[in-house]
């Protein structure tokens, strides 16, 4: 499996830092371009994670509300 992805909150915080730096306008062109590229990558990763979460919620709600089953949850998270 590929290296473990950073969690959503960490990626979002980094993206916010990048946006603030770019909006400041005091960076060299090369640094601005590098941060822009990093920001676009983070944005895509965050968008993918949000879409995956949305799909999980959609599946859950389509199945209907069911009582929480710790064993089933443990099996699912182990996969």
Short mmCIF file of N, CA and C in Angstrom, two decimals:
data_model
loop_
_atom_site.label_atom_id
_atom_site.label_comp_id
_atom_site.label_asym_id
_atom_site.label_seq_id
_atom_site.Cartn_x
_atom_site.Cartn_y
_atom_site.Cartn_z
N UNK A 1 0.85 -1.19 0.00
CA UNK A 1 0.00 0.00 0.00
C UNK A 1 0.88 1.24 0.00
N UNK A 2 0.43 2.26 -0.67
CA UNK A 2 1.20 3.51 -0.74
C UNK A 2 1.33 4.11 0.66
N UNK A 3 2.23 5.04 0.77
CA UNK A 3 2.42 5.71 2.07
C UNK A 3 1.09 6.27 2.56
N UNK A 4 0.89 6.22 3.86
CA UNK A 4 -0.37 6.68 4.45
C UNK A 4 -0.57 8.16 4.17
N UNK A 5 -1.77 8.49 3.69
CA UNK A 5 -2.07 9.88 3.36
C UNK A 5 -2.26 10.69 4.62
N UNK A 6 -1.92 11.95 4.53
CA UNK A 6 -2.15 12.87 5.65
C UNK A 6 -3.64 13.01 5.87
N UNK A 7 -4.01 13.29 7.09
CA UNK A 7 -5.45 13.42 7.34
C UNK A 7 -5.97 14.74 6.77
N UNK A 8 -7.27 14.78 6.60
CA UNK A 8 -7.93 15.90 5.96
C UNK A 8 -7.63 17.23 6.66
N UNK A 9 -7.74 17.24 7.98
CA UNK A 9 -7.55 18.48 8.73
C UNK A 9 -6.14 19.03 8.55
N UNK A 10 -5.14 18.15 8.55
CA UNK A 10 -3.75 18.59 8.36
C UNK A 10 -3.57 19.18 6.97
N UNK A 11 -4.14 18.52 5.97
CA UNK A 11 -4.03 19.02 4.60
C UNK A 11 -4.74 20.36 4.45
N UNK A 12 -5.91 20.49 5.05
CA UNK A 12 -6.66 21.73 4.94
C UNK A 12 -5.91 22.88 5.62
N UNK A 13 -5.33 22.61 6.77
CA UNK A 13 -4.56 23.64 7.47
C UNK A 13 -3.38 24.10 6.62
N UNK A 14 -2.68 23.15 5.99
CA UNK A 14 -1.55 23.51 5.13
C UNK A 14 -2.03 24.33 3.94
N UNK A 15 -3.16 23.94 3.37
CA UNK A 15 -3.72 24.68 2.23
C UNK A 15 -4.06 26.11 2.63
N UNK A 16 -4.62 26.30 3.81
CA UNK A 16 -4.93 27.64 4.29
C UNK A 16 -3.67 28.48 4.46
N UNK A 17 -2.61 27.86 4.96
CA UNK A 17 -1.33 28.56 5.11
C UNK A 17 -0.78 28.99 3.76
N UNK A 18 -0.89 28.11 2.78
CA UNK A 18 -0.42 28.43 1.42
C UNK A 18 -1.21 29.60 0.85
N UNK A 19 -2.52 29.56 1.00
CA UNK A 19 -3.36 30.65 0.47
C UNK A 19 -2.98 31.98 1.11
N UNK A 20 -2.79 31.98 2.42
CA UNK A 20 -2.39 33.21 3.11
C UNK A 20 -1.05 33.72 2.58
N UNK A 21 -0.11 32.83 2.38
CA UNK A 21 1.21 33.23 1.87
C UNK A 21 1.11 33.82 0.48
N UNK A 22 0.30 33.18 -0.38
CA UNK A 22 0.15 33.68 -1.74
C UNK A 22 -0.60 35.01 -1.77
N UNK A 23 -1.59 35.16 -0.92
CA UNK A 23 -2.34 36.42 -0.87
C UNK A 23 -1.50 37.57 -0.36
N UNK A 24 -0.52 37.26 0.47
CA UNK A 24 0.38 38.27 1.01
C UNK A 24 1.14 38.97 -0.13
N UNK A 25 1.50 38.22 -1.16
CA UNK A 25 2.13 38.79 -2.34
C UNK A 25 3.59 39.18 -2.18
N UNK A 26 4.24 38.74 -1.12
CA UNK A 26 5.63 39.13 -0.89
C UNK A 26 6.63 38.03 -1.21
N UNK A 27 6.18 36.95 -1.84
CA UNK A 27 7.06 35.83 -2.15
C UNK A 27 7.69 36.03 -3.53
N UNK A 28 8.85 35.42 -3.70
CA UNK A 28 9.48 35.41 -5.01
C UNK A 28 8.62 34.58 -5.96
N UNK A 29 8.73 34.85 -7.24
CA UNK A 29 7.92 34.17 -8.25
C UNK A 29 8.08 32.65 -8.16
N UNK A 30 9.31 32.18 -8.05
CA UNK A 30 9.57 30.74 -8.01
C UNK A 30 8.89 30.09 -6.80
N UNK A 31 8.96 30.74 -5.66
CA UNK A 31 8.34 30.23 -4.44
C UNK A 31 6.83 30.25 -4.59
N UNK A 32 6.29 31.30 -5.18
CA UNK A 32 4.85 31.39 -5.40
C UNK A 32 4.35 30.26 -6.30
N UNK A 33 5.08 29.98 -7.35
CA UNK A 33 4.69 28.91 -8.27
C UNK A 33 4.74 27.56 -7.56
N UNK A 34 5.79 27.33 -6.78
CA UNK A 34 5.91 26.07 -6.04
C UNK A 34 4.76 25.91 -5.04
N UNK A 35 4.42 26.98 -4.33
CA UNK A 35 3.32 26.91 -3.37
C UNK A 35 1.98 26.72 -4.09
N UNK A 36 1.83 27.35 -5.24
CA UNK A 36 0.61 27.20 -6.01
C UNK A 36 0.41 25.74 -6.41
N UNK A 37 1.48 25.12 -6.91
CA UNK A 37 1.41 23.71 -7.31
C UNK A 37 1.07 22.83 -6.11
N UNK A 38 1.71 23.08 -4.98
CA UNK A 38 1.43 22.31 -3.77
C UNK A 38 -0.03 22.50 -3.35
N UNK A 39 -0.49 23.73 -3.42
CA UNK A 39 -1.87 24.03 -3.05
C UNK A 39 -2.87 23.33 -3.95
N UNK A 40 -2.60 23.30 -5.23
CA UNK A 40 -3.50 22.62 -6.16
C UNK A 40 -3.55 21.13 -5.87
N UNK A 41 -2.41 20.53 -5.54
CA UNK A 41 -2.36 19.11 -5.19
C UNK A 41 -3.15 18.85 -3.92
N UNK A 42 -2.93 19.69 -2.91
CA UNK A 42 -3.67 19.53 -1.65
C UNK A 42 -5.17 19.71 -1.87
N UNK A 43 -5.54 20.67 -2.69
CA UNK A 43 -6.95 20.92 -2.98
C UNK A 43 -7.59 19.69 -3.61
N UNK A 44 -6.90 19.07 -4.54
CA UNK A 44 -7.41 17.87 -5.20
C UNK A 44 -7.55 16.73 -4.19
N UNK A 45 -6.56 16.55 -3.33
CA UNK A 45 -6.61 15.48 -2.33
C UNK A 45 -7.76 15.71 -1.34
N UNK A 46 -7.94 16.95 -0.90
CA UNK A 46 -9.03 17.27 0.02
C UNK A 46 -10.38 17.03 -0.64
N UNK A 47 -10.50 17.43 -1.88
CA UNK A 47 -11.75 17.25 -2.62
C UNK A 47 -12.09 15.76 -2.75
N UNK A 48 -11.06 14.94 -3.01
CA UNK A 48 -11.25 13.50 -3.12
C UNK A 48 -11.70 12.90 -1.80
N UNK A 49 -11.06 13.34 -0.71
CA UNK A 49 -11.44 12.83 0.61
C UNK A 49 -12.88 13.23 0.96
N UNK A 50 -13.26 14.45 0.63
CA UNK A 50 -14.63 14.89 0.88
C UNK A 50 -15.63 14.08 0.05
N UNK A 51 -15.29 13.82 -1.19
CA UNK A 51 -16.18 13.02 -2.05
C UNK A 51 -16.32 11.60 -1.50
N UNK A 52 -15.22 11.02 -1.03
CA UNK A 52 -15.28 9.68 -0.45
C UNK A 52 -16.17 9.67 0.80
N UNK A 53 -16.02 10.68 1.63
CA UNK A 53 -16.85 10.78 2.84
C UNK A 53 -18.32 10.94 2.45
N UNK A 54 -18.60 11.75 1.46
CA UNK A 54 -19.97 11.96 0.99
C UNK A 54 -20.56 10.64 0.49
N UNK A 55 -19.77 9.86 -0.24
CA UNK A 55 -20.25 8.57 -0.74
C UNK A 55 -20.53 7.60 0.40
N UNK A 56 -19.68 7.60 1.42
CA UNK A 56 -19.91 6.73 2.58
C UNK A 56 -21.21 7.10 3.27
N UNK A 57 -21.44 8.39 3.43
CA UNK A 57 -22.67 8.85 4.08
C UNK A 57 -23.88 8.46 3.23
N UNK A 58 -23.75 8.64 1.93
CA UNK A 58 -24.84 8.29 1.02
C UNK A 58 -25.17 6.80 1.13
N UNK A 59 -24.16 5.95 1.16
CA UNK A 59 -24.38 4.51 1.30
C UNK A 59 -25.07 4.20 2.62
N UNK A 60 -24.62 4.86 3.66
CA UNK A 60 -25.20 4.62 4.98
C UNK A 60 -26.68 5.00 5.00
N UNK A 61 -26.98 6.15 4.47
CA UNK A 61 -28.37 6.61 4.52
C UNK A 61 -29.26 5.80 3.58
N UNK A 62 -28.71 5.28 2.49
CA UNK A 62 -29.50 4.44 1.59
C UNK A 62 -29.83 3.11 2.25
N UNK A 63 -28.93 2.61 3.09
CA UNK A 63 -29.17 1.36 3.78
C UNK A 63 -30.13 1.55 4.95
N UNK A 64 -30.31 2.77 5.35
CA UNK A 64 -31.16 3.06 6.49
C UNK A 64 -30.35 3.08 7.77
N UNK A 65 -30.96 3.61 8.78
CA UNK A 65 -30.29 3.71 10.06
C UNK A 65 -30.30 2.34 10.73
N UNK A 66 -29.12 1.91 11.15
CA UNK A 66 -29.01 0.62 11.83
C UNK A 66 -28.26 0.82 13.14
N UNK A 67 -28.53 -0.02 14.12
CA UNK A 67 -27.78 0.10 15.38
C UNK A 67 -26.29 -0.10 15.14
N UNK A 68 -25.49 0.60 15.91
CA UNK A 68 -24.05 0.50 15.77
C UNK A 68 -23.59 -0.87 16.23
N UNK A 69 -22.81 -1.56 15.41
CA UNK A 69 -22.28 -2.89 15.72
C UNK A 69 -20.77 -2.78 15.80
N UNK A 70 -20.23 -2.84 17.00
CA UNK A 70 -18.79 -2.66 17.20
C UNK A 70 -17.97 -3.70 16.44
N UNK A 71 -18.43 -4.95 16.43
CA UNK A 71 -17.70 -6.00 15.73
C UNK A 71 -17.65 -5.74 14.24
N UNK A 72 -18.77 -5.36 13.65
CA UNK A 72 -18.82 -5.06 12.23
C UNK A 72 -17.94 -3.85 11.90
N UNK A 73 -17.97 -2.84 12.75
CA UNK A 73 -17.14 -1.66 12.54
C UNK A 73 -15.67 -2.02 12.61
N UNK A 74 -15.29 -2.88 13.53
CA UNK A 74 -13.90 -3.30 13.66
C UNK A 74 -13.47 -4.09 12.43
N UNK A 75 -14.35 -4.95 11.90
CA UNK A 75 -14.04 -5.71 10.69
C UNK A 75 -13.87 -4.78 9.50
N UNK A 76 -14.74 -3.80 9.38
CA UNK A 76 -14.69 -2.85 8.28
C UNK A 76 -13.43 -2.02 8.31
N UNK A 77 -13.05 -1.55 9.50
CA UNK A 77 -11.86 -0.70 9.61
C UNK A 77 -10.59 -1.50 9.42
N UNK A 78 -10.63 -2.81 9.62
CA UNK A 78 -9.44 -3.65 9.45
C UNK A 78 -9.17 -3.93 7.98
N UNK A 79 -10.17 -3.74 7.12
CA UNK A 79 -10.00 -4.03 5.69
C UNK A 79 -9.21 -3.02 4.99
#
